[in-house]
Coordinates of C-alpha atoms in Angstrom, one line a residue:
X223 CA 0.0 0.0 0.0
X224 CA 2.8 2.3 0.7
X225 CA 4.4 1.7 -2.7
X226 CA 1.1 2.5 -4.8
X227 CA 0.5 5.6 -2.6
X228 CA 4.3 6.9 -3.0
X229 CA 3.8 5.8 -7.3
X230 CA 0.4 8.1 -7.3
X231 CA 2.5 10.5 -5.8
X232 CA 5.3 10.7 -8.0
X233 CA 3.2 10.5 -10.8
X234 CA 0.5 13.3 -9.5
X235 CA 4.0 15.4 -8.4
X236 CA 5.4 14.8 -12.1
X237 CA 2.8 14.5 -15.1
X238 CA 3.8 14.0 -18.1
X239 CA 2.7 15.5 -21.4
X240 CA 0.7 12.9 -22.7
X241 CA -1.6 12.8 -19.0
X242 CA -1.5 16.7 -19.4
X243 CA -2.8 16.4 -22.5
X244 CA -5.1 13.7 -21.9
X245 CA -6.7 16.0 -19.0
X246 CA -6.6 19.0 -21.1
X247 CA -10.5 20.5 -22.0
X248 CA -10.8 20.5 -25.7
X249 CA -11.0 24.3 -26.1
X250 CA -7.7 24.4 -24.7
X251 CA -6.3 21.9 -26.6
X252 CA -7.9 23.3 -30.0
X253 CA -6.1 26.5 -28.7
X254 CA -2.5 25.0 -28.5
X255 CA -3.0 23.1 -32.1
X256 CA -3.6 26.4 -33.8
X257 CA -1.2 27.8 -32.4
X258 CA 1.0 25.2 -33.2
X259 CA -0.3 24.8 -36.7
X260 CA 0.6 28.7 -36.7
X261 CA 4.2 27.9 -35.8
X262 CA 4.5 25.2 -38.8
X263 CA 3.2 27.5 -41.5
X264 CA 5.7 30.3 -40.6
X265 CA 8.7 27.7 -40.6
X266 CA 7.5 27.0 -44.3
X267 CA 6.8 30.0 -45.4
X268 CA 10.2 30.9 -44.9
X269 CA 11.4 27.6 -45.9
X270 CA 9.7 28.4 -49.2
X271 CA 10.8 31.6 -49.5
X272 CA 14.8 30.7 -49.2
X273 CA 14.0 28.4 -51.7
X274 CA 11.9 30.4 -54.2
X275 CA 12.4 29.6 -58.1
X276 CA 14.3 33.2 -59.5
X277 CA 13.0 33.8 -62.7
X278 CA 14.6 35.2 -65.9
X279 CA 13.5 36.4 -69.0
X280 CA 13.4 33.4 -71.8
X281 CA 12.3 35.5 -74.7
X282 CA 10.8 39.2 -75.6
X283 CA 8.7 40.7 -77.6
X284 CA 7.3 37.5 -79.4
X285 CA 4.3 37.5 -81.8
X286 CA 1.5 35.8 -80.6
X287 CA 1.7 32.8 -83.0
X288 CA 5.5 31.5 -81.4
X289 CA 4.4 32.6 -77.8
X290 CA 1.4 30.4 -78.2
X291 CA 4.2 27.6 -79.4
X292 CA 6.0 28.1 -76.9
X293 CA 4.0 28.1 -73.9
X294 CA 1.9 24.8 -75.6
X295 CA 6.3 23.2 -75.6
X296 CA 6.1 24.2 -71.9
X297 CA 3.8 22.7 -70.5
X298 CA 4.4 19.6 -72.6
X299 CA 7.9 19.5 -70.4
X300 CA 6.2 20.6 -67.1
X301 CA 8.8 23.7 -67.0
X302 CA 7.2 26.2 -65.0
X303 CA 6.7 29.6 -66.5
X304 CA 5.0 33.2 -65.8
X305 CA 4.9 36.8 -67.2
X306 CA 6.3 39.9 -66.5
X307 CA 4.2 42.9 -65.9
X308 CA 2.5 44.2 -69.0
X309 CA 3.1 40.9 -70.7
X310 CA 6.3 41.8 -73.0
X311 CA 8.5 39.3 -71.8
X312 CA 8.2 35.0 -70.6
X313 CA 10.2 34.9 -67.9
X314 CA 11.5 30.6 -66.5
X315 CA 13.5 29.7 -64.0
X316 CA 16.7 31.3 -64.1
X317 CA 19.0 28.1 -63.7
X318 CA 17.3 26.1 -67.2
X319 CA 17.3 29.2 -70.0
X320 CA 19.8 28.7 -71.7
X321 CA 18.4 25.0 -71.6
X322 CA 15.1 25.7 -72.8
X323 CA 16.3 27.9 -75.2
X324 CA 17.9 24.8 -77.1
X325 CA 14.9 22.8 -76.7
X326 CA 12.8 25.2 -78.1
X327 CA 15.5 25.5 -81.4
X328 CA 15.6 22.1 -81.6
X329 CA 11.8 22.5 -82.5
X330 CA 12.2 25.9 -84.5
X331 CA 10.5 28.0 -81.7
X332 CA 10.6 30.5 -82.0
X333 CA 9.7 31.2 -85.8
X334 CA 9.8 35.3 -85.8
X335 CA 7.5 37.3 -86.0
X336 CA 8.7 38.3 -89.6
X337 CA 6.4 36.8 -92.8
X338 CA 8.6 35.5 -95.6
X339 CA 8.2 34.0 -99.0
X340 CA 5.3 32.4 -97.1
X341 CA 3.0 35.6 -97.8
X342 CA 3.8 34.0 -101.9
X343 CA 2.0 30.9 -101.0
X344 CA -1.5 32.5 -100.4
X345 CA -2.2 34.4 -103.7
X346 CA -5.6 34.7 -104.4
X347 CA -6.8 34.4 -107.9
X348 CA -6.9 38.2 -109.6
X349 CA -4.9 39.9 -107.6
X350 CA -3.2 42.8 -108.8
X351 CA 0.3 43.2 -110.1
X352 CA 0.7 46.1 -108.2
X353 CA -0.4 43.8 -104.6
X354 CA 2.2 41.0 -106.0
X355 CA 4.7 43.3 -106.4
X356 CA 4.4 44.9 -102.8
X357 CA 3.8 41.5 -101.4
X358 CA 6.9 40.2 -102.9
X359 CA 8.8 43.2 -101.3
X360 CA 7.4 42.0 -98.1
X361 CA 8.7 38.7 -98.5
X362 CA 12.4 40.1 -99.6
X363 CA 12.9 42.3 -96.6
X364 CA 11.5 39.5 -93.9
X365 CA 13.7 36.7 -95.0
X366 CA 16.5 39.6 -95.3
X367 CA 15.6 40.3 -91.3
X368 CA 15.4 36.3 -90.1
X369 CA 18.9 36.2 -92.3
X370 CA 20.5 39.1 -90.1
X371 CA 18.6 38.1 -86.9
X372 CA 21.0 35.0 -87.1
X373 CA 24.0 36.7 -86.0
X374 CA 25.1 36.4 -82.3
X375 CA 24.7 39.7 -81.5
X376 CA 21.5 40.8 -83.1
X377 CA 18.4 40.6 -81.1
X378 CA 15.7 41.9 -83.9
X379 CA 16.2 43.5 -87.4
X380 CA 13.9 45.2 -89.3
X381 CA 15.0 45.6 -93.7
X382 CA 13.3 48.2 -95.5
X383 CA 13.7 48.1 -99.3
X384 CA 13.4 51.2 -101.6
X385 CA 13.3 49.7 -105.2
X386 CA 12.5 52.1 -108.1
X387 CA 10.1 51.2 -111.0
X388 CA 11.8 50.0 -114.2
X389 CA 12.1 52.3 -116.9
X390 CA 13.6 52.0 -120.5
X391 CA 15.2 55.1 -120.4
X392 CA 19.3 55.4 -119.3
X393 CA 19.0 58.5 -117.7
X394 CA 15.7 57.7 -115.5
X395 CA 17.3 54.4 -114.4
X396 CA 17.6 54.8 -110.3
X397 CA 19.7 52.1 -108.3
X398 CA 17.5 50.9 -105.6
X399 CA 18.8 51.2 -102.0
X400 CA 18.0 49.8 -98.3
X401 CA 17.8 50.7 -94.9
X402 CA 18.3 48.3 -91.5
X403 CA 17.4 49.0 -88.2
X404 CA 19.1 46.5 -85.8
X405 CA 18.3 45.9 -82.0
X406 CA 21.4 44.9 -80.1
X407 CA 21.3 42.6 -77.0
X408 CA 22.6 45.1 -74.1
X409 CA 26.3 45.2 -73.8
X410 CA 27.0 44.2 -77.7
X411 CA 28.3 45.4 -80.2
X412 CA 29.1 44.7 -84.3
X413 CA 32.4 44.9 -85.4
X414 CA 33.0 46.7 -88.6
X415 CA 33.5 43.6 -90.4
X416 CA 30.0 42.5 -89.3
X417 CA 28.4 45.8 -90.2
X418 CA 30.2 45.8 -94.0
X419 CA 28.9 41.9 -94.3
X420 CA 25.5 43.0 -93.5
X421 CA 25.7 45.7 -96.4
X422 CA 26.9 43.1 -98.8
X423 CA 24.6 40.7 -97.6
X424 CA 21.3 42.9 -98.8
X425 CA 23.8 44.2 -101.6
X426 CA 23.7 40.8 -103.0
X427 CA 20.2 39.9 -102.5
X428 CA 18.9 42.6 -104.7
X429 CA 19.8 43.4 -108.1
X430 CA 21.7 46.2 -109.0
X431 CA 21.5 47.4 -105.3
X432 CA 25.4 48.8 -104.1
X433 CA 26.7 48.3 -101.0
X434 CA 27.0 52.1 -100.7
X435 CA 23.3 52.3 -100.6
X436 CA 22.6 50.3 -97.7
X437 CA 22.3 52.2 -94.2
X438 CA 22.6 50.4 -90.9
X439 CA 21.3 52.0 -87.7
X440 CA 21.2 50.5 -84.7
X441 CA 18.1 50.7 -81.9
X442 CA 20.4 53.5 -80.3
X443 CA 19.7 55.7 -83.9
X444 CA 24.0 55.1 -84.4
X445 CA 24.7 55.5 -88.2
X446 CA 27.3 52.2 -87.9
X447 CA 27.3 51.9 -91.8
X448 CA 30.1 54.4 -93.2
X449 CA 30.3 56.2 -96.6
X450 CA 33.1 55.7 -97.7
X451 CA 33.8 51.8 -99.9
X452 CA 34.1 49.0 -98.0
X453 CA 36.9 47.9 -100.8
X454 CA 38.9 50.7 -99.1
X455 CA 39.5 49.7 -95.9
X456 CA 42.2 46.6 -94.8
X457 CA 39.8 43.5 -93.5
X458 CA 40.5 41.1 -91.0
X459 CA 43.2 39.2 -92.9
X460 CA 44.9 41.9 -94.0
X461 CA 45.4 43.6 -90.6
X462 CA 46.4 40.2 -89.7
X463 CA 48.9 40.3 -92.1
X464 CA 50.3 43.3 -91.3
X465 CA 50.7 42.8 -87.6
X466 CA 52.4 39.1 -88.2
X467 CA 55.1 41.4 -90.8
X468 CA 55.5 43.7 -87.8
X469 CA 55.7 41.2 -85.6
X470 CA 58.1 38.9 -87.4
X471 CA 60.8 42.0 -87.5
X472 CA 60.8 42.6 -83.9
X473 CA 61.7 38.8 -82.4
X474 CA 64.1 39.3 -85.5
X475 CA 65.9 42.4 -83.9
X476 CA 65.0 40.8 -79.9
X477 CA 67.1 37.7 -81.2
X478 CA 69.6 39.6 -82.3
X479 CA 69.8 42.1 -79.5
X480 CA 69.6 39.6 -76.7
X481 CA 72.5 38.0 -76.4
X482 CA 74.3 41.6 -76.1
X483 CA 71.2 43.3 -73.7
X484 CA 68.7 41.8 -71.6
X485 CA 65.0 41.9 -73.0
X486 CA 63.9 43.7 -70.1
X487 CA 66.4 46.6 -71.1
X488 CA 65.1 47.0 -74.5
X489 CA 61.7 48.3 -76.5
X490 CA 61.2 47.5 -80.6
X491 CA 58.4 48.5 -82.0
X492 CA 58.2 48.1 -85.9
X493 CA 55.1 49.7 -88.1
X494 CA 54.7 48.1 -91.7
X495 CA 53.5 50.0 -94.4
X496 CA 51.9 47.2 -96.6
X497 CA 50.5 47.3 -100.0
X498 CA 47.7 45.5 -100.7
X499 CA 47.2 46.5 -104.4
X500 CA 46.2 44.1 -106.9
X501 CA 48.1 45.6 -110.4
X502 CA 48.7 43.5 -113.7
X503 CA 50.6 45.2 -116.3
X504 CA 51.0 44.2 -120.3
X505 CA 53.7 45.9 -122.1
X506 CA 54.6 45.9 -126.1
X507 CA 57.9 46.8 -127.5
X508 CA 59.5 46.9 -131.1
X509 CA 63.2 47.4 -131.9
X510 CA 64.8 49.0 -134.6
X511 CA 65.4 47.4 -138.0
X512 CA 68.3 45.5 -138.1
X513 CA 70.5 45.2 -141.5
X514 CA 69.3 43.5 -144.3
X515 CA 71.6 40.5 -144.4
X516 CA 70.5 39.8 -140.8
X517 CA 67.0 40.0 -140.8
X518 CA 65.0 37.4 -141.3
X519 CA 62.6 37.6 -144.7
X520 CA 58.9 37.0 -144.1
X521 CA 57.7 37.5 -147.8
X522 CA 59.4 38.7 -151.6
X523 CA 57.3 39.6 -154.8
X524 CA 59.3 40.0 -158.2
X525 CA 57.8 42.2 -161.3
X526 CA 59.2 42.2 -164.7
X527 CA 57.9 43.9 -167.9
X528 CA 59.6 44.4 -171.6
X529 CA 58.6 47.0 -174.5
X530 CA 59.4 46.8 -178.0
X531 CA 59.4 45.0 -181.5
X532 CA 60.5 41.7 -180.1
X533 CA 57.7 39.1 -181.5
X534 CA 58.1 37.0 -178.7
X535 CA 55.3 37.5 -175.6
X536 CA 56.9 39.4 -172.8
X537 CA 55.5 40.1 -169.3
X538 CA 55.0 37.9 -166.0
X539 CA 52.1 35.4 -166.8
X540 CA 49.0 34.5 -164.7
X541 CA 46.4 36.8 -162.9
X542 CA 49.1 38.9 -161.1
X543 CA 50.2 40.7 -164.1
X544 CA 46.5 42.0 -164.1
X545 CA 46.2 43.0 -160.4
X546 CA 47.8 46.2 -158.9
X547 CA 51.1 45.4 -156.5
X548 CA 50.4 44.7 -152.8
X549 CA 50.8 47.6 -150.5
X550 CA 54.2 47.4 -148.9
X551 CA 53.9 46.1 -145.3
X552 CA 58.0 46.7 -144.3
X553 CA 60.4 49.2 -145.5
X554 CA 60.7 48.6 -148.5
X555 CA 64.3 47.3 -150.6
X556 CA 64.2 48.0 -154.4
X557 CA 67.3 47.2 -156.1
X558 CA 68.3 49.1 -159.1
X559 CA 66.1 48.7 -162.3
X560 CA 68.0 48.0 -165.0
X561 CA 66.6 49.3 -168.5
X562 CA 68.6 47.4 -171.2
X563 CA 68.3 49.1 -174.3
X564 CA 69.3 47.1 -177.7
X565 CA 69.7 49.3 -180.4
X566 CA 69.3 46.4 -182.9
X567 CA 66.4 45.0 -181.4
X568 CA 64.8 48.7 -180.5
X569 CA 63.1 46.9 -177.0
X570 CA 62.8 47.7 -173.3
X571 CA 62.4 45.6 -170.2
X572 CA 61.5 47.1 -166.6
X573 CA 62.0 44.9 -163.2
X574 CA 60.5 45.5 -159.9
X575 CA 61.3 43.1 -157.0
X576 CA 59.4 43.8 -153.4
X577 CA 60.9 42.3 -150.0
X578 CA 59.2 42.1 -146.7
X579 CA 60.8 41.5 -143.5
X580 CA 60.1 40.2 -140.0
X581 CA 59.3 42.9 -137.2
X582 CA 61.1 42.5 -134.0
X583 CA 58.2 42.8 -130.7
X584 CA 58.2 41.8 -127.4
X585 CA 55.0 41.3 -125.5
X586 CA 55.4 40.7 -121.6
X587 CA 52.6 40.4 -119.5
X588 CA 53.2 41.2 -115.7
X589 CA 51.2 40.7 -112.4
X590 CA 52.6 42.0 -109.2
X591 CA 52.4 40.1 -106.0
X592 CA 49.9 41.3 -103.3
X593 CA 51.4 42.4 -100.0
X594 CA 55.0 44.2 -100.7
X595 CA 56.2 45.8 -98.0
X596 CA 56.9 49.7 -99.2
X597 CA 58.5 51.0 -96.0
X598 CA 59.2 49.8 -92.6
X599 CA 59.5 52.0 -89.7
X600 CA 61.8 50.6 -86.2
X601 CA 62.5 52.3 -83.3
X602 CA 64.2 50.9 -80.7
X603 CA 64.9 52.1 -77.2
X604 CA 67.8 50.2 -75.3
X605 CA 68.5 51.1 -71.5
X606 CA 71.7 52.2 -69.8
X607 CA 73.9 49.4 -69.1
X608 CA 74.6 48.6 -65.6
X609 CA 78.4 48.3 -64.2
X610 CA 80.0 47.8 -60.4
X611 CA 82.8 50.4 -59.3
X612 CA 85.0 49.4 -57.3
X613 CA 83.2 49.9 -54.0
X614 CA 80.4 47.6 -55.4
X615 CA 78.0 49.8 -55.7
X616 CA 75.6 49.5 -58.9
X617 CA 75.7 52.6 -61.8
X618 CA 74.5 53.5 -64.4
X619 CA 76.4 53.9 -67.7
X620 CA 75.3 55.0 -71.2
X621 CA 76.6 53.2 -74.5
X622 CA 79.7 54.6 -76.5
X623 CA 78.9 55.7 -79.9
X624 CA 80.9 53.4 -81.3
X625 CA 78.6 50.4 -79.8
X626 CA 75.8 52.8 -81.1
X627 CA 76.9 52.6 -84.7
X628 CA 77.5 48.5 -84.1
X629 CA 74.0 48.0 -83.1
X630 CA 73.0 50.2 -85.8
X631 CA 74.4 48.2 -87.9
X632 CA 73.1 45.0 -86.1
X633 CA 69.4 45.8 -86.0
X634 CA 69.7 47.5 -90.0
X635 CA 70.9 43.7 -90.9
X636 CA 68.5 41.9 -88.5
X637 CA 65.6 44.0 -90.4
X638 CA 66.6 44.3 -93.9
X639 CA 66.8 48.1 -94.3
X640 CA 66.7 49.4 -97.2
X641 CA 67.2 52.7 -98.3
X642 CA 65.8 52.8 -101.8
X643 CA 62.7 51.6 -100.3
X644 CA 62.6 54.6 -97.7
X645 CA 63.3 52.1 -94.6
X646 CA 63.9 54.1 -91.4
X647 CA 65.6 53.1 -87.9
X648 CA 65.7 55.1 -85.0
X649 CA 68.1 53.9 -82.0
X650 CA 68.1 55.5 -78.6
X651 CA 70.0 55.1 -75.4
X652 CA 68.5 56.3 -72.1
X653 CA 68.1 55.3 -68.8
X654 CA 64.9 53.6 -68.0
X655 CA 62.5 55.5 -65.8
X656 CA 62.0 51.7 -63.1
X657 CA 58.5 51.8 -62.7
X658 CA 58.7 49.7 -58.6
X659 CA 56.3 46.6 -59.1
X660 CA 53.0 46.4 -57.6
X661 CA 52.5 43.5 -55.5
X662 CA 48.6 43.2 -55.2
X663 CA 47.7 41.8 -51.9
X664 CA 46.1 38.8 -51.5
X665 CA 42.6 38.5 -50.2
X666 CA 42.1 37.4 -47.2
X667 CA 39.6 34.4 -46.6
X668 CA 36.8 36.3 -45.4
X669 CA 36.6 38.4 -48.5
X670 CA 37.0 36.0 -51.3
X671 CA 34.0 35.6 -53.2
X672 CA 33.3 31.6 -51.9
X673 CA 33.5 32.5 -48.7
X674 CA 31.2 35.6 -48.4
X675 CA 28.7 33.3 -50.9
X676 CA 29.0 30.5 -48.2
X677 CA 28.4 32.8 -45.3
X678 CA 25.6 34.1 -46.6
X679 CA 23.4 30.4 -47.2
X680 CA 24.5 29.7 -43.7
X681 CA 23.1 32.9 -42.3
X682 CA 20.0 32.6 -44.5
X683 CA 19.8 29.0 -42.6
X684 CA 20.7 30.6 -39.2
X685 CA 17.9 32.7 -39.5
X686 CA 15.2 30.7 -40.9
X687 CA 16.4 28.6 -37.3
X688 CA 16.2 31.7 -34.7
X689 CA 13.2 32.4 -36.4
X690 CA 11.3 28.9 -35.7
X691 CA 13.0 29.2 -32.2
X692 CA 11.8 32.3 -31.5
X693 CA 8.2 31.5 -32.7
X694 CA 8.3 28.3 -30.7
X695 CA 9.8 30.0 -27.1
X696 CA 7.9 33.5 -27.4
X697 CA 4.6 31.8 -28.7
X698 CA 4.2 28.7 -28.0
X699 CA 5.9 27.5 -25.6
X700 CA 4.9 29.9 -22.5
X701 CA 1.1 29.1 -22.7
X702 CA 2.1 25.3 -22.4
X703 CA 4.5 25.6 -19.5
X704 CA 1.4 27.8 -17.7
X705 CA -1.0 25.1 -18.4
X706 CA 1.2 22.5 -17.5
X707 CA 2.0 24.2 -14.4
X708 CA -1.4 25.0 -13.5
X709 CA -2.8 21.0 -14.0
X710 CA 0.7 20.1 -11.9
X711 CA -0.8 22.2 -9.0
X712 CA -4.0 20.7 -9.4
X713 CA -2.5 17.4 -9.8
X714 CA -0.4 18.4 -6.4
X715 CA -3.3 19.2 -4.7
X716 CA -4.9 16.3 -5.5
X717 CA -2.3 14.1 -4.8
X718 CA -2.1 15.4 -1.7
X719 CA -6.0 14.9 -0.3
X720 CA -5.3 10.9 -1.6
X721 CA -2.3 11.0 0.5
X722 CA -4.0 11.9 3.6
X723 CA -6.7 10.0 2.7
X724 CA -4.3 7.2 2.4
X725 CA -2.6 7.9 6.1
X726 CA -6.0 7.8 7.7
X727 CA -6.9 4.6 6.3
X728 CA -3.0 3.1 7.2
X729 CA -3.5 4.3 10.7
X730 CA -6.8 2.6 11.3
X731 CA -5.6 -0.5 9.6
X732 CA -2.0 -0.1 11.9
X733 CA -4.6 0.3 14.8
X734 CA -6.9 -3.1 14.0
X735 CA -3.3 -5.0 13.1
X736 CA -1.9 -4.5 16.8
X737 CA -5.2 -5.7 18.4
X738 CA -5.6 -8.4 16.3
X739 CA -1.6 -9.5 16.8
X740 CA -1.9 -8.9 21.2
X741 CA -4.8 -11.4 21.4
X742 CA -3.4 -13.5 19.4
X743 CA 0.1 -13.5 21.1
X744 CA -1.7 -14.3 24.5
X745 CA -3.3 -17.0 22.6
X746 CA -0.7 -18.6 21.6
X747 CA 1.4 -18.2 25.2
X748 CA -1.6 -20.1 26.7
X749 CA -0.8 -23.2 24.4
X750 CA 2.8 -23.2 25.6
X751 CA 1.8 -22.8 29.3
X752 CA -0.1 -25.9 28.8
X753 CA 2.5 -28.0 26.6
X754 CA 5.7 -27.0 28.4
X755 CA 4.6 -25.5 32.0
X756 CA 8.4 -26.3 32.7
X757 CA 9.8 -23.6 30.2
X758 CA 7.1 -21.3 31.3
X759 CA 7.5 -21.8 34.9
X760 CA 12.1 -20.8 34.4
X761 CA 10.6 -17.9 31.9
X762 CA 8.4 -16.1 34.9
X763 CA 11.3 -17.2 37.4
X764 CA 13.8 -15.4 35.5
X765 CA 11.6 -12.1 34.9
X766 CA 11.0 -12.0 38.8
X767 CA 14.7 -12.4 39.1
X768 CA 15.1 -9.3 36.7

């Protein structure tokens, strides 16, 4: 009895949550689960919002046809998606755009918002020629736009073509021309190359269109298409070219140079003057006549006639004794005409004889090479030498002009100067101004980028924990520990009526135990009287005694 009384004690003295609860009135208790169901919707609230989805913009200003597209590929791949404010711009998650992006070109989304030769397909019957004609201008400058849009830096061109009417007359004829307007993605730019390929590009699209006649602006209003030729200006390979020439001289002159002086103690710097001229030239020469028993004979044509009373038939026969003599081609050689005169036969004869000779010519055809070098320019800078006198200290000397004029001479060599091509070469000697290095510090670890990243996700954590703390000791947590102490008081009080109640009922039942146990006890010292009245009889002897 005293060990269930002390147990209901202990337990009454200390409940425990689940007997607290189990006595707890269910307003109270509906109480403490909202309040607790409070506490759990904060903690994810904030757990939600540290891990909320940043979005970024996926695509701009689309044409309702591929933003319908799109949106349908979306939700096929269960990407999430929303809009921004005013509805000019799809915006994903941040970490998967440039991952959406090629699964939407792997599909050809988006299309543009540009028609092309498409608008060609839907002719109706009996349209105009004046409808075809703009609707095939429509078609020209939008595949013109989805070709430029292709570049990496373009984010949307617009092509608008000015082409004149046809006209049989020469002096009415009008070259067409062109206009682009070209929106950038922010922070880029076309290189001139880029902006000259663009001209040539709508240059070569339509006929009889120069690339002079194509402007380029850009969503800024820049003019970034110049006047002047493109065929003027050195491209990409050219300047290339140029620098690897310029280039090529200096390690020449370095190599030279440093075994004598220290790279660091020296500057070259070499400029090229390159021409890039494409010239073919044909030339046609003759030389004088040369003597007669040297030259070489290319034709000779013989006439002979006779007079007089000779019976026989005279002359040259055939049809060339009928025809006038041939024009003479080549100076002409006529040896003496001898008129033989025979008294006694009273005739004449007359003998012309024509020779024609080769001409001497010389035909040469020449084609100069592209990329002669017409002048190179060198300077080079060399520092004072440095010498120890003879108390070790470190000085500074200048070069004799003797060494000068050898490494003159040196770098002239190393370079290939020459003066009928109007090759210069500057060489100076001077100290160096020593610039002292700058050592920049290291960061320390509590400002490197990492660390300051890493710091912040575990204070984002940190206080996502204080917060639930917080919630849980300045809201929840003191209405429980007054309840609980409350129902331990009761408990207590309880406890302590069935503990008195208890000690009354051990006392009486203490009380009925000792009367029970002293009648008894004389009981049973009657039976030994009677069975041993020896052993009794000492026992009474001995308390006398006592």
């Amino acid at each position: 009895m005293e060990d269930t009384a002390t147990t209901a004690h202990s337990t009454a003295a200390n409940p425990t949550l689940l007997d607290a609860v189990s006595r707890t009135k269910p307003q109270q208790l509906m109480v403490m689960l909202l309040g607790l169901s409070l506490v759990v919707a904060m903690l994810v609230a904030t757990w939600m919002w540290s891990q909320s989805i940043e979005y970024k913009v996926l695509y701009s200003n689309l044409s309702d046809r591929d933003g319908g597209a799109i949106i349908e590929s979306l939700q096929q791949q269960n990407i999430p998606y929303k809009f921004a404010e005013g509805g000019g711009a799809l915006l994903v998650p941040g970490d998967k755009v440039h991952e959406i992006r090629l699964r939407l070109a792997s599909q050809g989304l988006p299309k543009g918002g540009t028609a092309g030769f498409e608008l060609m397909e839907n002719q109706k019957f009996g349209t105009s020629q004046f409808l075809e004609q703009v609707n095939y201008q429509r078609s020209l400058e939008g595949e013109l736009s989805r070709s430029i849009q292709t570049l990496g830096s373009v984010l949307s061109a617009r092509v608008h073509l000015a082409i004149p009417k046809p006209t049989v007359f020469v002096k009415e004829q009008q070259k067409p021309s062109a206009s682009v307007v070209l929106t950038l993605y922010p922070g880029r730019t076309l290189e001139p190359g880029q902006v000259v390929a663009i001209a040539h590009l709508i240059s070569s699209s339509i006929p009889n269109l120069p690339p002079a006649n194509v402007t380029v602006v850009d969503q800024q209003g820049t003019l970034l298409s110049s006047v002047r030729d493109p065929s003027e200006t050195l491209d990409e390979t050219q300047l290339k070219y140029v620098r690897q020439i310029e280039q090529d001289h200096i390690k020449r002159i370095e190599d030279i140079l440093v075994p004598l002086i220290a790279l660091p103690n020296m500057r070259v710097q070499v400029s090229a003057d390159v021409d890039f001229t494409r010239a073919e030239q044909t030339a046609e020469s003759y030389k004088p006549n040369q003597q007669a028993n040297q030259s070489t004979i290319r034709s000779t044509q013989t006439t002979e006639s006779k007079n007089g009373a000779a019976t026989n038939p005279a002359g040259v026969p055939g049809a060339l004794s009928n025809q006038p003599p041939v024009p003479a081609t080549a100076p002409i050689v006529i040896p003496a005409t001898a008129v033989a005169s025979n008294s006694t036969e009273n005739t004449s004869s007359l003998k012309e004889a024509t020779t024609n000779f080769e001409v001497d010519r010389t035909i040469s055809h020449t084609k100069l090479p592209v990329g002669n070098i017409k002048r190179l320019s060198v300077a080079v800078l060399i520092n004072n030498r440095t010498i120890t006198d003879s108390k070790g200290k470190a000085i500074s000397k200048p070069y004799t002009p003797a060494e000068l004029v050898q490494l003159n001479n040196l770098i002239k060599n190393a370079m290939g100067f020459n003066q009928q091509r109007g090759d210069s070469l500057n060489l100076l000697n001077s100290a160096f101004n020593e610039i002292p290095e700058v050592v920049v510090p290291e960061l320390p670890l509590w400002k490197q980028p990492e660390m300051i990243a890493m710091a912040k996700d575990i204070l984002k954590y940190v206080l996502i924990g204080a917060a639930g703390l917080y919630f849980y000791i300045g809201l929840v947590r003191p209405p429980i520990r007054r309840y609980l102490a409350r129902q331990r008081e009761i408990d207590e009080a309880a406890a302590e009526r069935v503990a008195e109640s208890q000690k009354k009922k051990t006392r009486e039942f203490e009380a009925k135990t000792s009367e029970v146990s002293y009648e008894s006890s004389v009981a049973e010292a009657k039976k030994i009287a009677l069975a041993s009245p020896k052993i009794v009889a000492s026992v009474i002897q001995e308390w006398v005694a006592k």
